[in-house]
XYZ file of C-alpha atoms in Angstrom:
311
model
C -6.576 18.069 18.718
C -5.075 15.572 21.191
C -6.704 12.572 22.841
C -3.952 12.462 25.438
C -1.001 14.574 26.442
C 2.244 12.700 27.081
C 4.434 14.557 29.552
C 7.590 12.452 29.161
C 9.174 11.377 25.890
C 8.725 7.702 25.025
C 12.176 6.121 24.400
C 11.370 4.699 20.946
C 15.015 4.720 19.843
C 16.092 2.516 22.766
C 14.038 -0.248 21.106
C 15.622 0.462 17.724
C 17.556 -2.829 17.529
C 14.477 -4.861 18.493
C 12.171 -3.120 15.991
C 14.808 -3.369 13.264
C 15.156 -7.111 13.936
C 11.351 -7.551 13.755
C 11.221 -5.570 10.505
C 14.073 -7.561 9.007
C 12.461 -10.888 9.973
C 9.092 -9.798 8.538
C 10.761 -8.553 5.362
C 12.684 -11.829 4.868
C 9.496 -13.853 5.434
C 7.616 -11.738 2.872
C 10.389 -12.208 0.295
C 10.401 -15.975 1.006
C 6.645 -16.190 0.377
C 7.052 -14.225 -2.844
C 9.810 -16.549 -4.057
C 8.168 -19.832 -2.969
C 4.514 -19.140 -3.767
C 4.612 -16.145 -6.111
C 1.755 -13.758 -6.751
C -1.646 -14.970 -7.886
C -1.839 -12.600 -10.837
C -5.298 -11.575 -12.031
C -6.723 -11.815 -15.524
C -5.441 -8.303 -16.321
C -1.872 -9.587 -16.014
C -2.194 -13.167 -17.247
C -4.761 -12.585 -19.985
C -8.276 -14.016 -20.287
C -11.890 -13.292 -21.209
C -13.999 -10.648 -19.492
C -17.809 -10.761 -19.908
C -20.319 -8.143 -18.840
C -23.808 -9.544 -18.218
C -27.121 -7.894 -17.402
C -30.200 -9.450 -15.820
C -33.667 -7.942 -16.038
C -34.083 -8.496 -12.282
C -31.718 -8.893 -9.330
C -29.527 -11.970 -9.354
C -27.762 -13.887 -6.585
C -24.014 -13.610 -7.253
C -23.282 -16.796 -5.313
C -25.531 -18.804 -7.642
C -23.830 -17.315 -10.709
C -20.422 -18.020 -9.143
C -21.317 -21.676 -8.455
C -22.527 -22.122 -12.034
C -19.378 -20.639 -13.564
C -17.075 -22.565 -11.225
C -18.885 -25.747 -12.287
C -17.342 -25.353 -15.756
C -13.886 -25.909 -14.215
C -12.234 -23.119 -16.173
C -9.719 -22.431 -13.435
C -9.990 -19.452 -11.120
C -12.978 -17.727 -12.693
C -14.213 -14.571 -10.977
C -17.760 -13.284 -10.660
C -18.466 -9.860 -9.243
C -21.092 -7.156 -9.276
C -20.741 -4.131 -11.548
C -22.359 -1.622 -9.239
C -25.921 -3.011 -9.263
C -27.478 -6.378 -8.457
C -28.465 -6.752 -12.125
C -25.045 -6.146 -13.708
C -22.422 -8.884 -13.358
C -18.858 -9.235 -14.596
C -17.350 -12.680 -15.237
C -13.608 -13.146 -15.770
C -12.284 -16.403 -17.136
C -8.602 -17.281 -17.531
C -7.168 -18.269 -20.907
C -7.710 -21.863 -22.035
C -5.473 -22.964 -24.908
C -8.018 -25.280 -26.515
C -10.849 -22.720 -26.673
C -11.299 -19.285 -28.143
C -12.713 -16.321 -26.278
C -15.985 -16.572 -28.267
C -16.376 -20.251 -27.367
C -15.790 -19.573 -23.684
C -18.258 -16.701 -23.529
C -20.950 -18.706 -25.388
C -20.556 -21.679 -23.047
C -20.839 -19.472 -19.969
C -23.848 -17.589 -21.354
C -25.694 -20.778 -22.369
C -25.067 -22.303 -18.956
C -26.363 -19.233 -17.121
C -29.459 -19.132 -19.357
C -30.489 -22.570 -18.104
C -31.186 -20.952 -14.715
C -32.153 -17.433 -15.765
C -33.292 -16.849 -19.343
C -33.328 -13.091 -18.791
C -29.535 -12.841 -18.784
C -28.103 -10.714 -21.583
C -24.514 -10.488 -22.815
C -23.528 -6.812 -22.934
C -19.836 -7.021 -23.808
C -16.982 -9.509 -24.238
C -13.317 -8.534 -24.070
C -10.285 -10.688 -24.686
C -7.071 -9.755 -22.879
C -4.054 -11.328 -24.514
C -0.849 -12.408 -22.714
C 1.077 -9.544 -24.383
C -1.280 -6.998 -22.816
C -0.723 -8.679 -19.449
C 3.066 -8.499 -19.745
C 2.786 -4.827 -20.711
C 0.730 -4.171 -17.587
C 3.356 -5.926 -15.431
C 6.154 -3.774 -16.884
C 4.045 -0.598 -16.618
C 3.156 -1.402 -13.009
C 6.807 -1.989 -12.090
C 7.754 1.254 -13.870
C 5.071 3.145 -11.941
C 6.417 1.892 -8.578
C 9.999 2.710 -9.635
C 9.066 6.247 -10.725
C 7.182 6.850 -7.458
C 10.277 5.777 -5.484
C 12.556 8.030 -7.569
C 10.148 10.938 -7.023
C 10.099 10.316 -3.261
C 13.901 10.209 -3.100
C 14.254 13.448 -5.078
C 11.574 15.249 -3.046
C 12.952 14.243 0.368
C 16.578 14.823 -0.636
C 15.700 18.397 -1.682
C 13.396 19.099 1.253
C 15.569 17.494 3.961
C 18.792 15.601 3.273
C 19.875 12.398 1.528
C 19.755 10.375 4.790
C 16.049 11.178 5.181
C 15.364 10.222 1.543
C 17.134 6.859 1.884
C 15.408 6.091 5.212
C 11.948 6.924 3.864
C 12.361 4.867 0.688
C 13.640 1.808 2.592
C 10.716 2.140 5.027
C 8.245 2.466 2.136
C 9.660 -0.504 0.249
C 9.427 -2.443 3.529
C 5.666 -1.758 3.476
C 5.310 -2.692 -0.203
C 7.199 -5.992 0.149
C 5.136 -6.959 3.204
C 1.879 -6.259 1.322
C 3.104 -8.363 -1.612
C 4.224 -11.088 0.824
C 0.741 -11.211 2.390
C -0.839 -11.524 -1.079
C 1.615 -14.306 -1.938
C 1.077 -16.143 1.379
C -2.728 -16.197 1.148
C -2.756 -16.357 -2.679
C -5.132 -13.416 -2.888
C -5.586 -12.217 -6.424
C -3.156 -9.478 -7.461
C -5.126 -7.221 -9.783
C -4.832 -3.677 -11.097
C -6.851 -2.391 -8.134
C -4.286 -3.963 -5.762
C -1.501 -2.234 -7.684
C -3.417 1.044 -7.295
C -3.686 0.333 -3.551
C 0.086 -0.223 -3.281
C 0.816 3.067 -5.072
C -1.621 4.798 -2.696
C 0.182 3.229 0.287
C 3.506 4.577 -1.001
C 2.135 8.110 -1.006
C 0.343 7.672 2.301
C 3.357 6.215 4.099
C 5.778 8.870 2.860
C 3.371 11.561 4.086
C 3.620 10.162 7.624
C 7.417 9.968 7.366
C 7.531 13.624 6.266
C 5.490 14.667 9.331
C 7.953 12.940 11.687
C 10.991 14.197 9.733
C 9.654 17.766 9.853
C 9.363 17.573 13.640
C 12.874 16.088 13.929
C 14.321 18.966 11.879
C 12.366 21.465 13.945
C 13.678 19.904 17.164
C 17.279 20.154 15.966
C 16.744 23.906 15.626
C 15.097 24.437 19.033
C 17.443 26.080 21.563
C 15.928 24.154 24.526
C 16.832 20.802 22.870
C 20.386 21.808 21.985
C 21.916 19.746 24.808
C 19.949 16.595 23.947
C 21.410 13.627 22.100
C 20.149 12.709 18.614
C 18.084 9.703 19.894
C 16.478 11.986 22.513
C 15.640 14.565 19.836
C 14.019 11.877 17.659
C 12.125 10.423 20.643
C 10.761 13.874 21.420
C 9.672 14.355 17.783
C 7.846 11.000 17.625
C 6.196 11.516 21.036
C 5.001 14.993 20.007
C 3.337 13.599 16.865
C 2.024 10.328 18.305
C -1.422 11.689 19.175
C -1.865 13.111 15.679
C -0.600 9.823 14.203
C -3.128 7.727 16.122
C -6.062 10.010 15.261
C -5.171 10.274 11.559
C -4.378 6.623 10.976
C -7.202 5.399 13.204
C -9.840 7.354 11.286
C -8.326 6.361 7.920
C -8.199 2.705 8.922
C -11.876 2.810 9.966
C -12.794 4.148 6.519
C -10.680 1.532 4.745
C -12.090 -1.286 6.899
C -15.639 -0.227 6.046
C -14.649 -0.322 2.365
C -13.125 -3.782 2.902
C -16.236 -5.155 4.630
C -18.982 -3.462 2.629
C -17.237 -2.546 -0.637
C -17.845 -5.864 -2.339
C -15.561 -7.905 -4.560
C -14.678 -4.984 -6.855
C -12.980 -3.059 -4.026
C -11.776 -5.994 -1.922
C -8.194 -6.177 -3.246
C -7.740 -2.395 -3.151
C -9.089 -2.156 0.404
C -7.032 -5.141 1.587
C -3.784 -3.612 0.259
C -4.632 -0.309 1.976
C -5.568 -2.014 5.265
C -2.232 -3.840 5.482
C -0.312 -0.844 4.159
C -1.709 1.627 6.692
C -0.913 -0.660 9.650
C 2.664 -1.220 8.496
C 2.940 2.403 7.330
C 2.523 3.625 10.912
C 5.073 1.093 12.136
C 7.627 1.832 9.437
C 7.353 5.625 9.720
C 8.064 5.518 13.446
C 10.094 2.380 14.063
C 11.876 1.776 10.759
C 12.585 5.176 9.169
C 13.730 6.866 12.403
C 16.172 4.106 13.546
C 17.554 4.108 9.994
C 18.316 7.815 10.383
C 20.432 6.970 13.431
C 22.211 4.167 11.560
C 22.991 6.539 8.677
C 24.568 8.934 11.192
C 22.273 11.960 11.091
C 23.490 14.780 13.343
C 22.379 18.262 14.311
C 25.031 19.713 12.004
C 23.329 18.003 9.035
C 20.184 20.030 9.631
C 21.420 23.267 11.189
C 23.945 25.038 9.048
C 26.606 26.999 11.011
C 26.162 30.759 10.986
C 28.946 32.525 9.164
C 30.271 35.589 10.951
C 30.814 38.444 8.547
C 34.275 39.901 8.743
C 34.205 43.684 9.054
C 36.828 45.704 7.339
C 39.235 47.424 9.711
C 39.895 51.042 8.706
């Protein structure tokens, strides 16, 4: 399926220096935001109290949120648990109060407005659990990167593996930089979104890499330079790229707009990741291949002529 048919190859590689400079500047900015502002880690990472409440009838989340924020317990979060009657309240740790004290104060305050509120469950997340989650999350990202490198190195060549991983880490750092800049909460769902972006972005890189390898083997492209071969590969897949990413982005945007607070962080990470995933697959990974010196000989092994015995 193609929305449009491009007759001439678009010279993407002639803009390689410009796109690399833009990527580098964006990457440096993202790192600067991470260093200066840091991530606004959620209760799962910092520790805190999580309460599950149930009302007999529908409740206005904004009213509950205003009530809880009135206690000045820091960045408390109030979100729906699937229905308009079930509510989850997350409160950060306060040194002077226990988890039981915090949950009782919140419950008593909410009962002044709605006596039908019922406490279903209270969980305390300690700082040690949070630090474990941080280390497990970092390990998960590291293992995904190692898996991507191994897979691409076996399927293609080490230059493709290095290019794809740098492009993917470019996406991850930019997502983290956006979360640091706007101080959006970094929760477990955001971490899940980043891991999903890693898989999604490498899939797009593999599609382009496959076409590049195929082009190196085509007899009619044998006289073309490496940048021309890569331009042809990207142009041939551009229609598919726009259709695939466009439809995926529409789905993710609908999740971002209508998914509610529970899915907001996950959908936001995916929204940013898909946009930069398209950019990095085409305009970061491919120029990196050129910089690493990929040639036709790397992909097409010379045919060995069998020597026949002379009788």
